[in-house]
Amino acid sequence: MAAPGSDIEHGYPHLDTVRAAITALYHRLSRDTVDTFGLSVVPGDVAFADQDDLYLGVQRVARVMVQHLRLPDARMIVSFREMRHAGNVELAAGPEYFIELNSRFKTHRRDIGAALAHEVTHVYLHRLDLSFPGTRDNEILTDTTAAYLGTGWLLLDAYRQDSVSSQKLGYLTPEEFGYVLAMRALLFAEDPSPWFTSPQAYEAYAKGLELARREQARPPLTAAGWTGRRRYAKDRRSAQSGHPSPTGGDYAFDAGPPLSVSFPCPTCRQRIRVPVRGRLRARCGLCRTVLECDT
């Protein structure tokens, strides 16, 4: 806990790693497996009342996370202790995993679900044998996976500020959590905003949704606005005249022959390369999203 905003980073400083995490998830899981996570954990399944028995409640919420992530034979043993971070998990061969939560969650029970979402996702990624090098990037991968697969909205909802204190869980900024949740929402047509109890979380989600929608309307996609299409046409003429490929946008031209353009898939962020020949339909080889393009 700290003075309002004093220790909370905002914006998109980890966006490249977040996008790389989404791509890595599709590489490891496949689109078919991602599609099985179309429904998020619902608030009622992770609600934690003050009168609930602490340890029975923790085990219940942990079981919800395990079942949502389809972890076979994974039993979570949760305890509390004083520590700097929100939680810690012992990653061994299983089938039992030992999770420690910060002692403050004994009295801040509404955020136990958020802490367990992060720690159980560590177990899930361990089982998948998916990791990024370095602690920072690996934690970003964990937060991104939790949010993209339907438990991490709790992590964003744990972001709160008032006149005397502020709190945020996880390694992503609030806006980055909002962006990942928006990417998920656009994929599954699922709106998480009614679940937020924190007005700050709602605002961060709205900002992330704005960015995610912009990414679905960038050239050479036909959904691009007039300004983007005009800039793209100018850059294409430059590439056709033999000038170096422009670097001002997400797309990049390759002189070939034939001339082609590459750009990130708005769903999985894998780069797609298509020929420059006007209107065409492209299919992402990784997530199988079909894209209407005007190249």
mmCIF file of N, CA, C and O in Angstrom, residues 101-189:
data_model
loop_
_atom_site.group_PDB
_atom_site.id
_atom_site.type_symbol
_atom_site.label_atom_id
_atom_site.label_comp_id
_atom_site.label_asym_id
_atom_site.label_seq_id
_atom_site.Cartn_x
_atom_site.Cartn_y
_atom_site.Cartn_z
ATOM 1 N N LEU A 101 0.704 -16.991 0.017
ATOM 2 C CA LEU A 101 0.136 -15.670 -0.231
ATOM 3 C C LEU A 101 0.564 -14.716 0.874
ATOM 4 O O LEU A 101 0.798 -15.122 2.008
ATOM 5 N N ASN A 102 0.654 -13.453 0.486
ATOM 6 C CA ASN A 102 0.984 -12.423 1.457
ATOM 7 C C ASN A 102 -0.047 -12.406 2.587
ATOM 8 O O ASN A 102 -1.252 -12.519 2.351
ATOM 9 N N SER A 103 0.440 -12.252 3.809
ATOM 10 C CA SER A 103 -0.454 -12.298 4.974
ATOM 11 C C SER A 103 -1.548 -11.240 4.927
ATOM 12 O O SER A 103 -2.607 -11.398 5.547
ATOM 13 N N ARG A 104 -1.335 -10.158 4.197
ATOM 14 C CA ARG A 104 -2.345 -9.106 4.185
ATOM 15 C C ARG A 104 -3.641 -9.563 3.522
ATOM 16 O O ARG A 104 -4.700 -8.977 3.741
ATOM 17 N N PHE A 105 -3.572 -10.647 2.725
ATOM 18 C CA PHE A 105 -4.790 -11.144 2.094
ATOM 19 C C PHE A 105 -5.739 -11.785 3.107
ATOM 20 O O PHE A 105 -6.905 -12.031 2.791
ATOM 21 N N LYS A 106 -5.248 -12.028 4.323
ATOM 22 C CA LYS A 106 -6.155 -12.535 5.356
ATOM 23 C C LYS A 106 -7.252 -11.525 5.666
ATOM 24 O O LYS A 106 -8.370 -11.895 6.027
ATOM 25 N N THR A 107 -6.911 -10.252 5.523
ATOM 26 C CA THR A 107 -7.892 -9.197 5.783
ATOM 27 C C THR A 107 -8.318 -8.465 4.513
ATOM 28 O O THR A 107 -9.219 -7.625 4.559
ATOM 29 N N HIS A 108 -7.690 -8.756 3.381
ATOM 30 C CA HIS A 108 -8.074 -8.181 2.089
ATOM 31 C C HIS A 108 -8.521 -9.331 1.183
ATOM 32 O O HIS A 108 -7.921 -9.618 0.155
ATOM 33 N N ARG A 109 -9.579 -10.000 1.600
ATOM 34 C CA ARG A 109 -9.969 -11.251 0.958
ATOM 35 C C ARG A 109 -10.498 -11.070 -0.458
ATOM 36 O O ARG A 109 -10.470 -12.004 -1.252
ATOM 37 N N ARG A 110 -10.994 -9.898 -0.762
ATOM 38 C CA ARG A 110 -11.568 -9.683 -2.096
ATOM 39 C C ARG A 110 -10.531 -9.853 -3.198
ATOM 40 O O ARG A 110 -10.884 -10.069 -4.353
ATOM 41 N N ASP A 111 -9.229 -9.772 -2.845
ATOM 42 C CA ASP A 111 -8.176 -9.882 -3.852
ATOM 43 C C ASP A 111 -7.473 -11.240 -3.852
ATOM 44 O O ASP A 111 -6.492 -11.437 -4.574
ATOM 45 N N ILE A 112 -7.969 -12.179 -3.063
ATOM 46 C CA ILE A 112 -7.352 -13.510 -3.043
ATOM 47 C C ILE A 112 -7.485 -14.174 -4.414
ATOM 48 O O ILE A 112 -6.551 -14.833 -4.897
ATOM 49 N N GLY A 113 -8.620 -14.005 -5.063
ATOM 50 C CA GLY A 113 -8.798 -14.578 -6.397
ATOM 51 C C GLY A 113 -7.783 -14.052 -7.391
ATOM 52 O O GLY A 113 -7.261 -14.804 -8.220
ATOM 53 N N ALA A 114 -7.473 -12.756 -7.313
ATOM 54 C CA ALA A 114 -6.488 -12.166 -8.212
ATOM 55 C C ALA A 114 -5.104 -12.766 -7.976
ATOM 56 O O ALA A 114 -4.395 -13.122 -8.923
ATOM 57 N N ALA A 115 -4.711 -12.870 -6.703
ATOM 58 C CA ALA A 115 -3.403 -13.430 -6.383
ATOM 59 C C ALA A 115 -3.303 -14.881 -6.841
ATOM 60 O O ALA A 115 -2.280 -15.307 -7.408
ATOM 61 N N LEU A 116 -4.362 -15.658 -6.634
ATOM 62 C CA LEU A 116 -4.343 -17.058 -7.051
ATOM 63 C C LEU A 116 -4.369 -17.195 -8.569
ATOM 64 O O LEU A 116 -3.788 -18.140 -9.118
ATOM 65 N N ALA A 117 -5.031 -16.274 -9.264
ATOM 66 C CA ALA A 117 -5.027 -16.313 -10.732
ATOM 67 C C ALA A 117 -3.607 -16.260 -11.258
ATOM 68 O O ALA A 117 -3.230 -17.005 -12.174
ATOM 69 N N HIS A 118 -2.793 -15.391 -10.688
ATOM 70 C CA HIS A 118 -1.402 -15.262 -11.121
ATOM 71 C C HIS A 118 -0.602 -16.512 -10.765
ATOM 72 O O HIS A 118 0.105 -17.070 -11.606
ATOM 73 N N GLU A 119 -0.706 -16.973 -9.518
ATOM 74 C CA GLU A 119 0.128 -18.092 -9.078
ATOM 75 C C GLU A 119 -0.255 -19.400 -9.765
ATOM 76 O O GLU A 119 0.622 -20.194 -10.140
ATOM 77 N N VAL A 120 -1.531 -19.655 -9.957
ATOM 78 C CA VAL A 120 -1.946 -20.890 -10.629
ATOM 79 C C VAL A 120 -1.563 -20.844 -12.105
ATOM 80 O O VAL A 120 -1.251 -21.880 -12.705
ATOM 81 N N THR A 121 -1.546 -19.660 -12.700
ATOM 82 C CA THR A 121 -1.085 -19.543 -14.086
ATOM 83 C C THR A 121 0.401 -19.894 -14.193
ATOM 84 O O THR A 121 0.842 -20.449 -15.202
ATOM 85 N N HIS A 122 1.180 -19.586 -13.161
ATOM 86 C CA HIS A 122 2.575 -20.039 -13.135
ATOM 87 C C HIS A 122 2.634 -21.565 -13.258
ATOM 88 O O HIS A 122 3.457 -22.113 -13.998
ATOM 89 N N VAL A 123 1.761 -22.248 -12.529
ATOM 90 C CA VAL A 123 1.726 -23.711 -12.602
ATOM 91 C C VAL A 123 1.333 -24.167 -14.007
ATOM 92 O O VAL A 123 1.923 -25.097 -14.573
ATOM 93 N N TYR A 124 0.340 -23.512 -14.575
ATOM 94 C CA TYR A 124 -0.121 -23.856 -15.926
ATOM 95 C C TYR A 124 1.012 -23.718 -16.940
ATOM 96 O O TYR A 124 1.238 -24.626 -17.760
ATOM 97 N N LEU A 125 1.735 -22.610 -16.890
ATOM 98 C CA LEU A 125 2.836 -22.412 -17.832
ATOM 99 C C LEU A 125 3.967 -23.396 -17.574
ATOM 100 O O LEU A 125 4.640 -23.840 -18.511
ATOM 101 N N HIS A 126 4.178 -23.731 -16.312
ATOM 102 C CA HIS A 126 5.183 -24.738 -15.978
ATOM 103 C C HIS A 126 4.822 -26.081 -16.612
ATOM 104 O O HIS A 126 5.684 -26.768 -17.176
ATOM 105 N N ARG A 127 3.557 -26.443 -16.528
ATOM 106 C CA ARG A 127 3.100 -27.690 -17.145
ATOM 107 C C ARG A 127 3.235 -27.634 -18.668
ATOM 108 O O ARG A 127 3.486 -28.656 -19.314
ATOM 109 N N LEU A 128 3.022 -26.454 -19.246
ATOM 110 C CA LEU A 128 3.167 -26.299 -20.698
ATOM 111 C C LEU A 128 4.619 -26.247 -21.145
ATOM 112 O O LEU A 128 4.902 -26.339 -22.345
ATOM 113 N N ASP A 129 5.533 -26.058 -20.188
ATOM 114 C CA ASP A 129 6.947 -25.842 -20.494
ATOM 115 C C ASP A 129 7.119 -24.603 -21.373
ATOM 116 O O ASP A 129 7.880 -24.585 -22.337
ATOM 117 N N LEU A 130 6.369 -23.557 -21.019
ATOM 118 C CA LEU A 130 6.438 -22.282 -21.740
ATOM 119 C C LEU A 130 6.957 -21.222 -20.789
ATOM 120 O O LEU A 130 6.380 -20.991 -19.726
ATOM 121 N N SER A 131 8.029 -20.571 -21.163
ATOM 122 C CA SER A 131 8.608 -19.523 -20.319
ATOM 123 C C SER A 131 9.375 -18.554 -21.195
ATOM 124 O O SER A 131 9.734 -18.863 -22.332
ATOM 125 N N PHE A 132 9.622 -17.373 -20.657
ATOM 126 C CA PHE A 132 10.479 -16.373 -21.279
ATOM 127 C C PHE A 132 11.749 -16.247 -20.440
ATOM 128 O O PHE A 132 11.716 -16.451 -19.228
ATOM 129 N N PRO A 133 12.862 -15.906 -21.049
ATOM 130 C CA PRO A 133 14.087 -15.717 -20.271
ATOM 131 C C PRO A 133 14.005 -14.474 -19.398
ATOM 132 O O PRO A 133 13.485 -13.436 -19.817
ATOM 133 N N GLY A 134 14.494 -14.583 -18.177
ATOM 134 C CA GLY A 134 14.488 -13.435 -17.262
ATOM 135 C C GLY A 134 13.210 -13.375 -16.452
ATOM 136 O O GLY A 134 12.116 -13.650 -16.961
ATOM 137 N N THR A 135 13.345 -12.987 -15.197
ATOM 138 C CA THR A 135 12.199 -12.945 -14.293
ATOM 139 C C THR A 135 11.130 -11.972 -14.766
ATOM 140 O O THR A 135 9.938 -12.285 -14.785
ATOM 141 N N ARG A 136 11.541 -10.774 -15.166
ATOM 142 C CA ARG A 136 10.582 -9.742 -15.570
ATOM 143 C C ARG A 136 9.719 -10.214 -16.734
ATOM 144 O O ARG A 136 8.479 -10.155 -16.672
ATOM 145 N N ASP A 137 10.346 -10.693 -17.800
ATOM 146 C CA ASP A 137 9.585 -11.107 -18.973
ATOM 147 C C ASP A 137 8.725 -12.329 -18.677
ATOM 148 O O ASP A 137 7.619 -12.471 -19.218
ATOM 149 N N ASN A 138 9.214 -13.200 -17.821
ATOM 150 C CA ASN A 138 8.431 -14.382 -17.484
ATOM 151 C C ASN A 138 7.194 -14.011 -16.663
ATOM 152 O O ASN A 138 6.127 -14.613 -16.826
ATOM 153 N N GLU A 139 7.304 -13.015 -15.798
ATOM 154 C CA GLU A 139 6.141 -12.557 -15.047
ATOM 155 C C GLU A 139 5.134 -11.861 -15.965
ATOM 156 O O GLU A 139 3.919 -11.981 -15.775
ATOM 157 N N ILE A 140 5.640 -11.130 -16.953
ATOM 158 C CA ILE A 140 4.747 -10.506 -17.929
ATOM 159 C C ILE A 140 4.011 -11.574 -18.725
ATOM 160 O O ILE A 140 2.805 -11.455 -18.998
ATOM 161 N N LEU A 141 4.722 -12.638 -19.095
ATOM 162 C CA LEU A 141 4.081 -13.770 -19.773
ATOM 163 C C LEU A 141 2.976 -14.354 -18.902
ATOM 164 O O LEU A 141 1.884 -14.677 -19.400
ATOM 165 N N THR A 142 3.224 -14.482 -17.616
ATOM 166 C CA THR A 142 2.235 -15.052 -16.700
ATOM 167 C C THR A 142 0.998 -14.176 -16.602
ATOM 168 O O THR A 142 -0.142 -14.660 -16.701
ATOM 169 N N ASP A 143 1.175 -12.877 -16.412
ATOM 170 C CA ASP A 143 0.036 -11.959 -16.348
ATOM 171 C C ASP A 143 -0.757 -11.958 -17.652
ATOM 172 O O ASP A 143 -1.992 -11.949 -17.654
ATOM 173 N N THR A 144 -0.042 -11.946 -18.767
ATOM 174 C CA THR A 144 -0.697 -11.921 -20.072
ATOM 175 C C THR A 144 -1.511 -13.189 -20.287
ATOM 176 O O THR A 144 -2.656 -13.143 -20.755
ATOM 177 N N THR A 145 -0.944 -14.334 -19.937
ATOM 178 C CA THR A 145 -1.651 -15.604 -20.091
ATOM 179 C C THR A 145 -2.904 -15.638 -19.217
ATOM 180 O O THR A 145 -3.982 -16.048 -19.674
ATOM 181 N N ALA A 146 -2.780 -15.201 -17.965
ATOM 182 C CA ALA A 146 -3.941 -15.184 -17.076
ATOM 183 C C ALA A 146 -5.057 -14.325 -17.652
ATOM 184 O O ALA A 146 -6.232 -14.727 -17.667
ATOM 185 N N ALA A 147 -4.701 -13.143 -18.131
ATOM 186 C CA ALA A 147 -5.714 -12.236 -18.678
ATOM 187 C C ALA A 147 -6.309 -12.786 -19.964
ATOM 188 O O ALA A 147 -7.526 -12.712 -20.181
ATOM 189 N N TYR A 148 -5.472 -13.363 -20.829
ATOM 190 C CA TYR A 148 -5.958 -13.805 -22.136
ATOM 191 C C TYR A 148 -6.805 -15.071 -22.035
ATOM 192 O O TYR A 148 -7.702 -15.290 -22.849
ATOM 193 N N LEU A 149 -6.537 -15.905 -21.022
ATOM 194 C CA LEU A 149 -7.269 -17.164 -20.907
ATOM 195 C C LEU A 149 -8.446 -17.106 -19.935
ATOM 196 O O LEU A 149 -9.094 -18.113 -19.698
ATOM 197 N N GLY A 150 -8.710 -15.929 -19.346
ATOM 198 C CA GLY A 150 -9.980 -15.774 -18.662
ATOM 199 C C GLY A 150 -9.975 -15.672 -17.153
ATOM 200 O O GLY A 150 -11.044 -15.632 -16.538
ATOM 201 N N THR A 151 -8.792 -15.609 -16.508
ATOM 202 C CA THR A 151 -8.770 -15.413 -15.053
ATOM 203 C C THR A 151 -8.190 -14.053 -14.662
ATOM 204 O O THR A 151 -8.416 -13.581 -13.547
ATOM 205 N N GLY A 152 -7.436 -13.430 -15.560
ATOM 206 C CA GLY A 152 -6.672 -12.240 -15.212
ATOM 207 C C GLY A 152 -7.467 -10.961 -15.091
ATOM 208 O O GLY A 152 -6.906 -9.937 -14.682
ATOM 209 N N TRP A 153 -8.776 -10.982 -15.413
ATOM 210 C CA TRP A 153 -9.561 -9.756 -15.175
ATOM 211 C C TRP A 153 -9.574 -9.426 -13.681
ATOM 212 O O TRP A 153 -9.700 -8.256 -13.296
ATOM 213 N N LEU A 154 -9.399 -10.449 -12.850
ATOM 214 C CA LEU A 154 -9.327 -10.230 -11.405
ATOM 215 C C LEU A 154 -8.102 -9.412 -11.030
ATOM 216 O O LEU A 154 -8.137 -8.616 -10.080
ATOM 217 N N LEU A 155 -7.006 -9.605 -11.752
ATOM 218 C CA LEU A 155 -5.789 -8.843 -11.474
ATOM 219 C C LEU A 155 -5.991 -7.368 -11.768
ATOM 220 O O LEU A 155 -5.529 -6.503 -11.025
ATOM 221 N N LEU A 156 -6.694 -7.062 -12.851
ATOM 222 C CA LEU A 156 -6.962 -5.654 -13.144
ATOM 223 C C LEU A 156 -7.948 -5.075 -12.130
ATOM 224 O O LEU A 156 -7.792 -3.933 -11.686
ATOM 225 N N ASP A 157 -8.928 -5.862 -11.715
ATOM 226 C CA ASP A 157 -9.918 -5.357 -10.758
ATOM 227 C C ASP A 157 -9.301 -5.075 -9.392
ATOM 228 O O ASP A 157 -9.871 -4.332 -8.592
ATOM 229 N N ALA A 158 -8.127 -5.669 -9.133
ATOM 230 C CA ALA A 158 -7.438 -5.408 -7.863
ATOM 231 C C ALA A 158 -6.734 -4.051 -7.862
ATOM 232 O O ALA A 158 -6.185 -3.646 -6.832
ATOM 233 N N TYR A 159 -6.726 -3.362 -9.012
ATOM 234 C CA TYR A 159 -6.130 -2.022 -9.098
ATOM 235 C C TYR A 159 -7.145 -1.004 -8.578
ATOM 236 O O TYR A 159 -8.221 -0.826 -9.146
ATOM 237 N N ARG A 160 -6.781 -0.351 -7.477
ATOM 238 C CA ARG A 160 -7.685 0.618 -6.864
ATOM 239 C C ARG A 160 -6.892 1.798 -6.292
ATOM 240 O O ARG A 160 -5.746 1.636 -5.866
ATOM 241 N N GLN A 161 -7.520 2.940 -6.301
ATOM 242 C CA GLN A 161 -6.947 4.138 -5.699
ATOM 243 C C GLN A 161 -8.038 4.906 -4.966
ATOM 244 O O GLN A 161 -9.178 4.966 -5.420
ATOM 245 N N ASP A 162 -7.665 5.456 -3.836
ATOM 246 C CA ASP A 162 -8.569 6.368 -3.146
ATOM 247 C C ASP A 162 -7.735 7.499 -2.555
ATOM 248 O O ASP A 162 -6.567 7.671 -2.905
ATOM 249 N N SER A 163 -8.310 8.248 -1.648
ATOM 250 C CA SER A 163 -7.635 9.443 -1.140
ATOM 251 C C SER A 163 -6.443 9.132 -0.243
ATOM 252 O O SER A 163 -5.601 10.004 0.000
ATOM 253 N N VAL A 164 -6.353 7.897 0.247
ATOM 254 C CA VAL A 164 -5.281 7.598 1.204
ATOM 255 C C VAL A 164 -4.351 6.479 0.760
ATOM 256 O O VAL A 164 -3.278 6.303 1.339
ATOM 257 N N SER A 165 -4.714 5.707 -0.239
ATOM 258 C CA SER A 165 -3.877 4.574 -0.609
ATOM 259 C C SER A 165 -4.083 4.187 -2.061
ATOM 260 O O SER A 165 -5.025 4.646 -2.716
ATOM 261 N N SER A 166 -3.200 3.331 -2.559
ATOM 262 C CA SER A 166 -3.330 2.776 -3.904
ATOM 263 C C SER A 166 -2.847 1.342 -3.879
ATOM 264 O O SER A 166 -2.036 0.949 -3.044
ATOM 265 N N GLN A 167 -3.348 0.548 -4.815
ATOM 266 C CA GLN A 167 -2.966 -0.855 -4.887
ATOM 267 C C GLN A 167 -3.025 -1.344 -6.320
ATOM 268 O O GLN A 167 -3.922 -0.975 -7.077
ATOM 269 N N LYS A 168 -2.073 -2.154 -6.700
ATOM 270 C CA LYS A 168 -2.101 -2.849 -7.989
ATOM 271 C C LYS A 168 -1.390 -4.176 -7.825
ATOM 272 O O LYS A 168 -0.332 -4.255 -7.199
ATOM 273 N N LEU A 169 -1.958 -5.231 -8.393
ATOM 274 C CA LEU A 169 -1.317 -6.538 -8.403
ATOM 275 C C LEU A 169 -0.839 -6.853 -9.812
ATOM 276 O O LEU A 169 -1.394 -6.375 -10.797
ATOM 277 N N GLY A 170 0.196 -7.693 -9.912
ATOM 278 C CA GLY A 170 0.694 -8.091 -11.210
ATOM 279 C C GLY A 170 1.799 -7.183 -11.720
ATOM 280 O O GLY A 170 2.084 -6.123 -11.151
ATOM 281 N N TYR A 171 2.407 -7.592 -12.814
ATOM 282 C CA TYR A 171 3.557 -6.889 -13.373
ATOM 283 C C TYR A 171 3.180 -5.980 -14.541
ATOM 284 O O TYR A 171 3.952 -5.101 -14.911
ATOM 285 N N LEU A 172 2.009 -6.183 -15.130
ATOM 286 C CA LEU A 172 1.557 -5.300 -16.200
ATOM 287 C C LEU A 172 1.014 -4.005 -15.610
ATOM 288 O O LEU A 172 0.537 -3.973 -14.477
ATOM 289 N N THR A 173 1.082 -2.947 -16.394
ATOM 290 C CA THR A 173 0.409 -1.719 -15.986
ATOM 291 C C THR A 173 -1.098 -1.929 -16.115
ATOM 292 O O THR A 173 -1.560 -2.848 -16.806
ATOM 293 N N PRO A 174 -1.905 -1.085 -15.473
ATOM 294 C CA PRO A 174 -3.363 -1.229 -15.627
ATOM 295 C C PRO A 174 -3.799 -1.163 -17.088
ATOM 296 O O PRO A 174 -4.674 -1.932 -17.519
ATOM 297 N N GLU A 175 -3.195 -0.270 -17.863
ATOM 298 C CA GLU A 175 -3.583 -0.144 -19.270
ATOM 299 C C GLU A 175 -3.184 -1.376 -20.072
ATOM 300 O O GLU A 175 -3.893 -1.783 -21.008
ATOM 301 N N GLU A 176 -2.049 -1.997 -19.727
ATOM 302 C CA GLU A 176 -1.637 -3.229 -20.416
ATOM 303 C C GLU A 176 -2.574 -4.383 -20.087
ATOM 304 O O GLU A 176 -2.927 -5.179 -20.966
ATOM 305 N N PHE A 177 -3.000 -4.477 -18.821
ATOM 306 C CA PHE A 177 -4.024 -5.459 -18.485
ATOM 307 C C PHE A 177 -5.282 -5.192 -19.306
ATOM 308 O O PHE A 177 -5.901 -6.123 -19.848
ATOM 309 N N GLY A 178 -5.675 -3.918 -19.389
ATOM 310 C CA GLY A 178 -6.845 -3.566 -20.174
ATOM 311 C C GLY A 178 -6.704 -3.960 -21.630
ATOM 312 O O GLY A 178 -7.652 -4.449 -22.252
ATOM 313 N N TYR A 179 -5.504 -3.801 -22.173
ATOM 314 C CA TYR A 179 -5.250 -4.152 -23.574
ATOM 315 C C TYR A 179 -5.403 -5.655 -23.799
ATOM 316 O O TYR A 179 -6.068 -6.084 -24.752
ATOM 317 N N VAL A 180 -4.818 -6.475 -22.928
ATOM 318 C CA VAL A 180 -4.913 -7.927 -23.093
ATOM 319 C C VAL A 180 -6.363 -8.382 -22.931
ATOM 320 O O VAL A 180 -6.860 -9.219 -23.702
ATOM 321 N N LEU A 181 -7.060 -7.842 -21.946
ATOM 322 C CA LEU A 181 -8.465 -8.189 -21.766
ATOM 323 C C LEU A 181 -9.303 -7.748 -22.964
ATOM 324 O O LEU A 181 -10.256 -8.432 -23.355
ATOM 325 N N ALA A 182 -8.933 -6.629 -23.573
ATOM 326 C CA ALA A 182 -9.642 -6.168 -24.765
ATOM 327 C C ALA A 182 -9.373 -7.087 -25.953
ATOM 328 O O ALA A 182 -10.285 -7.384 -26.736
ATOM 329 N N MET A 183 -8.122 -7.541 -26.094
ATOM 330 C CA MET A 183 -7.801 -8.497 -27.161
ATOM 331 C C MET A 183 -8.650 -9.757 -27.002
ATOM 332 O O MET A 183 -9.163 -10.318 -27.977
ATOM 333 N N ARG A 184 -8.782 -10.204 -25.772
ATOM 334 C CA ARG A 184 -9.625 -11.368 -25.499
ATOM 335 C C ARG A 184 -11.093 -11.054 -25.804
ATOM 336 O O ARG A 184 -11.798 -11.874 -26.412
ATOM 337 N N ALA A 185 -11.559 -9.892 -25.372
ATOM 338 C CA ALA A 185 -12.957 -9.520 -25.574
ATOM 339 C C ALA A 185 -13.308 -9.454 -27.052
ATOM 340 O O ALA A 185 -14.400 -9.889 -27.464
ATOM 341 N N LEU A 186 -12.419 -8.921 -27.866
ATOM 342 C CA LEU A 186 -12.677 -8.831 -29.300
ATOM 343 C C LEU A 186 -12.671 -10.203 -29.957
ATOM 344 O O LEU A 186 -13.375 -10.429 -30.950
ATOM 345 N N LEU A 187 -11.898 -11.128 -29.415
ATOM 346 C CA LEU A 187 -11.849 -12.478 -29.968
ATOM 347 C C LEU A 187 -13.110 -13.260 -29.637
ATOM 348 O O LEU A 187 -13.686 -13.934 -30.486
ATOM 349 N N PHE A 188 -13.565 -13.165 -28.381
ATOM 350 C CA PHE A 188 -14.670 -13.996 -27.915
ATOM 351 C C PHE A 188 -15.992 -13.238 -27.765
ATOM 352 O O PHE A 188 -16.981 -13.835 -27.310
ATOM 353 N N ALA A 189 -16.000 -11.968 -28.110
ATOM 354 C CA ALA A 189 -17.207 -11.148 -27.930
ATOM 355 C C ALA A 189 -17.689 -11.219 -26.488
ATOM 356 O O ALA A 189 -18.881 -11.387 -26.198
#
